[in-house]
Tab-separated table of C-alpha atoms and ligand atoms in Angstrom:
chain	number	residue	atom	x	y	z
A	279	MET	CA	-81.921	188.947	13.458
A	280	GLU	CA	-82.600	189.805	9.817
A	281	MET	CA	-86.317	189.108	10.370
A	282	MET	CA	-86.433	191.600	13.231
A	283	VAL	CA	-84.965	194.360	11.098
A	284	ALA	CA	-87.416	193.579	8.273
A	285	ASP	CA	-90.365	193.599	10.674
A	286	PHE	CA	-89.296	196.860	12.249
A	287	ASP	CA	-89.132	198.522	8.856
A	288	ARG	CA	-92.544	197.201	7.916
A	289	THR	CA	-94.128	198.719	11.004
A	290	VAL	CA	-92.364	202.036	10.507
A	291	HIS	CA	-93.417	202.114	6.867
A	292	TRP	CA	-97.110	201.645	7.642
A	293	GLN	CA	-97.128	203.941	10.659
A	294	THR	CA	-95.562	206.651	8.463
A	295	VAL	CA	-98.190	206.116	5.765
A	296	TYR	CA	-101.099	206.417	8.182
A	297	THR	CA	-99.679	209.370	10.120
A	298	THR	CA	-98.826	211.427	7.018
A	299	LYS	CA	-101.708	210.706	4.642
A	300	GLY	CA	-105.421	211.273	4.984
A	301	GLU	CA	-107.818	208.359	4.791
A	302	ASP	CA	-108.668	209.081	1.145
A	303	GLU	CA	-105.114	209.953	0.081
A	304	VAL	CA	-104.042	206.326	-0.242
A	305	SER	CA	-104.550	204.276	-3.396
A	306	TRP	CA	-106.530	201.538	-1.628
A	307	PHE	CA	-109.177	203.895	-0.177
A	308	GLU	CA	-112.762	202.943	-0.908
A	309	GLU	CA	-115.717	205.003	0.141
A	310	SER	CA	-117.827	201.962	0.824
A	311	PRO	CA	-116.577	198.374	1.110
A	312	ASP	CA	-119.502	196.958	-0.876
A	313	HIS	CA	-117.530	194.266	-2.643
A	314	SER	CA	-116.065	192.842	0.575
A	315	LEU	CA	-119.472	192.938	2.266
A	316	ASP	CA	-121.032	191.129	-0.645
A	317	LEU	CA	-118.349	188.416	-0.560
A	318	ILE	CA	-118.594	188.004	3.216
A	319	PHE	CA	-122.364	187.643	3.298
A	320	ARG	CA	-122.451	185.471	0.193
A	321	ALA	CA	-120.025	183.059	1.863
A	322	TRP	CA	-121.353	183.314	5.421
A	323	THR	CA	-125.099	183.064	5.819
A	324	GLY	CA	-125.116	182.440	9.595
A	325	ARG	CA	-126.350	185.324	11.760
A	326	ASN	CA	-123.566	186.651	13.948
A	327	ALA	CA	-120.252	185.602	12.523
A	328	SER	CA	-116.961	186.175	14.290
A	329	ILE	CA	-115.009	188.053	11.668
A	330	VAL	CA	-111.380	189.122	11.537
A	331	ASP	CA	-110.275	191.811	9.078
A	332	VAL	CA	-106.592	191.158	8.484
A	333	GLY	CA	-104.494	194.189	7.608
A	334	GLY	CA	-107.722	196.136	8.000
A	335	GLY	CA	-105.911	199.463	8.362
A	336	ALA	CA	-108.321	202.394	8.411
A	337	SER	CA	-110.825	200.587	6.172
A	338	ARG	CA	-114.525	201.324	6.542
A	339	LEU	CA	-115.375	197.622	6.474
A	340	VAL	CA	-115.546	197.562	10.264
A	341	ASP	CA	-118.057	200.447	10.266
A	342	ALA	CA	-120.240	198.602	7.778
A	343	LEU	CA	-120.093	195.343	9.762
A	344	VAL	CA	-120.986	197.138	13.010
A	345	ALA	CA	-123.845	198.901	11.218
A	346	ARG	CA	-125.136	195.483	10.140
A	347	GLY	CA	-125.249	194.329	13.741
A	348	GLN	CA	-122.143	192.137	13.676
A	349	SER	CA	-120.795	192.104	17.208
A	350	HIS	CA	-117.771	189.819	17.077
A	351	ILE	CA	-115.317	191.757	14.959
A	352	THR	CA	-111.559	191.882	15.238
A	353	VAL	CA	-109.367	194.189	13.184
A	354	ILE	CA	-105.654	193.497	13.088
A	355	ASP	CA	-102.983	195.709	11.568
A	356	LEU	CA	-99.328	196.606	11.961
A	357	SER	CA	-100.229	200.265	12.272
A	358	ALA	CA	-101.716	201.541	15.525
A	359	ALA	CA	-102.420	204.873	13.797
A	360	ALA	CA	-104.574	203.161	11.162
A	361	LEU	CA	-106.614	201.377	13.804
A	362	ASP	CA	-107.015	204.613	15.795
A	363	THR	CA	-108.484	206.268	12.696
A	364	ALA	CA	-111.013	203.478	12.242
A	365	LYS	CA	-111.799	203.343	15.967
A	366	SER	CA	-112.434	207.089	16.182
A	367	ARG	CA	-115.250	206.827	13.621
A	368	LEU	CA	-117.218	204.185	15.499
A	369	PRO	CA	-119.774	204.570	18.281
A	370	SER	CA	-117.967	204.037	21.610
A	371	ALA	CA	-120.128	201.058	22.518
A	372	SER	CA	-119.053	199.094	19.435
A	373	ASN	CA	-117.793	195.682	20.364
A	374	VAL	CA	-114.652	195.564	18.237
A	375	THR	CA	-111.325	194.036	19.211
A	376	TRP	CA	-108.345	196.014	17.890
A	377	VAL	CA	-105.036	194.198	17.562
A	378	VAL	CA	-101.750	195.862	16.658
A	379	ALA	CA	-99.586	193.014	15.417
A	380	ASP	CA	-97.755	191.545	12.483
A	381	ILE	CA	-100.112	188.988	11.010
A	382	THR	CA	-97.272	186.517	10.484
A	383	ARG	CA	-96.736	186.432	14.267
A	384	TRP	CA	-100.217	186.885	15.628
A	385	GLU	CA	-101.417	184.402	18.258
A	386	PRO	CA	-105.208	184.384	17.917
A	387	ASP	CA	-106.964	183.608	21.172
A	388	GLY	CA	-110.292	182.705	19.649
A	389	ALA	CA	-111.723	180.966	16.668
A	390	PHE	CA	-113.222	182.866	13.769
A	391	ASP	CA	-115.902	182.098	11.203
A	392	VAL	CA	-114.598	184.537	8.618
A	393	TRP	CA	-111.087	185.753	7.762
A	394	HIS	CA	-111.118	188.774	5.419
A	395	ASP	CA	-108.005	190.257	3.864
A	396	ARG	CA	-108.138	193.007	1.270
A	397	ALA	CA	-104.655	193.890	0.051
A	398	ALA	CA	-102.493	192.758	2.977
A	399	PHE	CA	-101.349	189.240	1.991
A	400	HIS	CA	-99.808	190.530	-1.246
A	401	PHE	CA	-97.206	192.466	0.763
A	402	LEU	CA	-95.782	189.154	1.951
A	403	THR	CA	-93.293	188.495	-0.819
A	404	ASP	CA	-91.186	186.116	1.215
A	405	ILE	CA	-92.225	182.443	1.134
A	406	ALA	CA	-91.485	182.049	4.867
A	407	ASP	CA	-93.873	184.931	5.638
A	408	GLN	CA	-96.556	183.448	3.392
A	409	ILE	CA	-96.244	180.109	5.172
A	410	ALA	CA	-96.411	181.841	8.564
A	411	TYR	CA	-99.558	183.705	7.422
A	412	VAL	CA	-101.253	180.434	6.453
A	413	GLY	CA	-100.260	178.932	9.817
A	414	VAL	CA	-101.868	181.849	11.675
A	415	MET	CA	-104.967	181.678	9.458
A	416	SER	CA	-105.305	177.971	10.211
A	417	LYS	CA	-105.091	178.627	13.962
A	418	ALA	CA	-107.584	181.477	13.714
A	419	LEU	CA	-110.285	179.830	11.600
A	420	LYS	CA	-112.831	177.319	12.818
A	421	LEU	CA	-113.273	174.162	10.778
A	422	GLY	CA	-115.730	175.175	8.057
A	423	GLY	CA	-114.644	178.802	8.413
A	424	ILE	CA	-114.251	181.040	5.387
A	425	ALA	CA	-111.162	182.906	4.179
A	426	ILE	CA	-111.685	185.741	1.690
A	427	VAL	CA	-108.394	186.992	0.352
A	428	GLY	CA	-108.122	189.855	-2.119
A	429	THR	CA	-104.758	190.574	-3.718
A	430	PHE	CA	-103.451	192.263	-6.825
A	431	ALA	CA	-104.050	189.909	-9.742
A	432	PRO	CA	-101.201	188.861	-12.079
A	433	SER	CA	-102.274	191.754	-14.344
A	434	GLY	CA	-102.332	194.191	-11.397
A	435	PRO	CA	-99.659	196.658	-10.264
A	436	GLU	CA	-96.230	195.405	-9.223
A	437	LYS	CA	-96.097	197.834	-6.311
A	438	CYS	CA	-98.382	199.338	-3.727
A	439	SER	CA	-97.476	202.085	-1.263
A	440	GLY	CA	-93.958	202.003	-2.758
A	441	LEU	CA	-93.514	198.335	-1.802
A	442	THR	CA	-93.117	195.413	-4.173
A	443	VAL	CA	-96.032	193.023	-3.933
A	444	ALA	CA	-96.562	189.363	-4.826
A	445	ARG	CA	-99.435	189.139	-7.312
A	446	HIS	CA	-101.660	186.076	-7.190
A	447	ASP	CA	-104.399	184.211	-8.949
A	448	ALA	CA	-106.720	181.717	-7.270
A	449	GLU	CA	-104.675	178.691	-8.306
A	450	GLY	CA	-101.506	180.245	-6.902
A	451	LEU	CA	-103.241	180.992	-3.596
A	452	LYS	CA	-104.610	177.454	-3.522
A	453	ARG	CA	-101.073	176.076	-3.794
A	454	ILE	CA	-99.866	178.340	-0.978
A	455	PHE	CA	-102.840	177.645	1.313
A	456	GLY	CA	-102.544	173.880	0.854
A	457	GLN	CA	-104.848	170.945	1.358
A	458	LYS	CA	-106.593	172.270	4.459
A	459	TYR	CA	-108.384	174.761	2.210
A	460	LYS	CA	-110.982	174.274	-0.485
A	461	LEU	CA	-111.311	176.993	-3.094
A	462	LEU	CA	-115.012	177.903	-3.245
A	463	SER	CA	-114.883	180.750	-5.734
A	464	SER	CA	-112.703	183.408	-7.227
A	465	GLU	CA	-113.436	186.535	-9.169
A	466	PRO	CA	-111.616	189.453	-10.733
A	467	TYR	CA	-112.237	192.866	-9.240
A	468	GLN	CA	-111.202	196.285	-10.477
A	469	HIS	CA	-110.493	198.902	-7.850
A	470	THR	CA	-110.518	202.557	-8.855
A	471	THR	CA	-108.089	204.628	-6.799
A	472	PRO	CA	-109.015	208.123	-5.528
A	473	TRP	CA	-107.031	209.500	-8.515
A	474	LYS	CA	-109.032	207.311	-10.916
A	475	SER	CA	-106.497	204.727	-11.973
A	476	VAL	CA	-107.766	201.174	-12.191
A	477	GLN	CA	-106.088	198.264	-10.412
A	478	ASP	CA	-106.731	194.604	-11.182
A	479	PHE	CA	-107.430	192.561	-8.079
A	480	GLN	CA	-108.624	188.998	-7.602
A	481	PHE	CA	-110.720	187.923	-4.618
A	482	SER	CA	-110.719	184.238	-3.728
A	483	THR	CA	-112.928	182.551	-1.164
A	484	PHE	CA	-111.735	179.406	0.588
A	485	MET	CA	-113.206	177.112	3.213
A	486	LYS	CA	-111.075	175.496	5.893
A	487	ILE	CA	-111.888	171.809	5.462
A	488	ALA	CA	-109.328	170.110	7.704
A	489	THR	CA	-107.454	170.792	10.891
A	490	GLU	CA	-104.380	168.663	10.166
B	15	LIG	C1	-103.115	198.366	1.104
B	15	LIG	S1	-103.510	198.491	2.778
B	15	LIG	C2	-105.159	197.816	2.832
B	15	LIG	C3	-105.892	198.225	4.070
B	15	LIG	C4	-107.327	197.698	4.179
B	15	LIG	N1	-107.371	196.262	4.112
B	15	LIG	C5	-108.203	198.301	3.122
B	15	LIG	O1	-108.696	197.564	2.259
B	15	LIG	O2	-108.410	199.525	3.179
B	15	LIG	C6	-102.542	197.177	3.510
B	15	LIG	C7	-102.695	197.095	4.997
B	15	LIG	O3	-102.013	195.938	5.483
B	15	LIG	C8	-101.316	196.267	6.660
B	15	LIG	N2	-100.199	195.314	6.761
B	15	LIG	C9	-99.172	195.157	5.888
B	15	LIG	N3	-98.378	194.147	6.277
B	15	LIG	C10	-98.919	193.646	7.420
B	15	LIG	C11	-98.546	192.603	8.315
B	15	LIG	N4	-97.451	191.848	8.080
B	15	LIG	N5	-99.316	192.364	9.399
B	15	LIG	C12	-100.428	193.134	9.633
B	15	LIG	N6	-100.828	194.127	8.820
B	15	LIG	C13	-100.087	194.391	7.726
B	15	LIG	C14	-100.890	197.713	6.471
B	15	LIG	O4	-100.613	198.386	7.668
B	15	LIG	C15	-102.103	198.273	5.742
B	15	LIG	O5	-103.063	198.792	6.634
């Protein structure tokens, strides 16, 4: 019962954010998702990857992936309003699957080559939610698939969008993700908000190396 109340609040929070603020009025806005694109195409050199952007919100990553000819893209977020914003920017023929769901409860119906998450996992401060996230990621990713997870670094902000976050480094993520995942690389990244403050992120890239 407690979980249901927490989940309800989470959805309301994010719907309120995306229905009251413009795309570039949120701290995580980036004009162009160059860093994520670079990480995705460094890690995945195959032609047409199936890619899921987890907690994608209204991010322009989906636009950039469509523009690069990627045709198996899924964007999942708690906020329907965020996804509507992203959807409204794209050509109508774009082959994107939009999923409104809590990532900790999502039941993926396909297998993905690439899992990308910029600034969603760090909102899961509860261990049970983190474990659920890893369970969903393991169902969603093919063996050999890549997970790119960007969170606030230990030196980053303690809060985002008014919510307390869990800050991570690569070793901490590795412990949470467990033995099914091999850490391929990790790097610091500094995001500059629309009001010019700098936030320390880390982006870690893992490969799923086992099913059990
Ligand atoms: C800081 S924003 C980042 C959005 C996007 N990734 C970007 O880089 O612009 C965090 C996003 O995660 C989504 N989110 C938070 N918790 C979530 C959950 N449990 N399941 C799905 N999405 C979630 C929010 O709705 C929001 O869009």
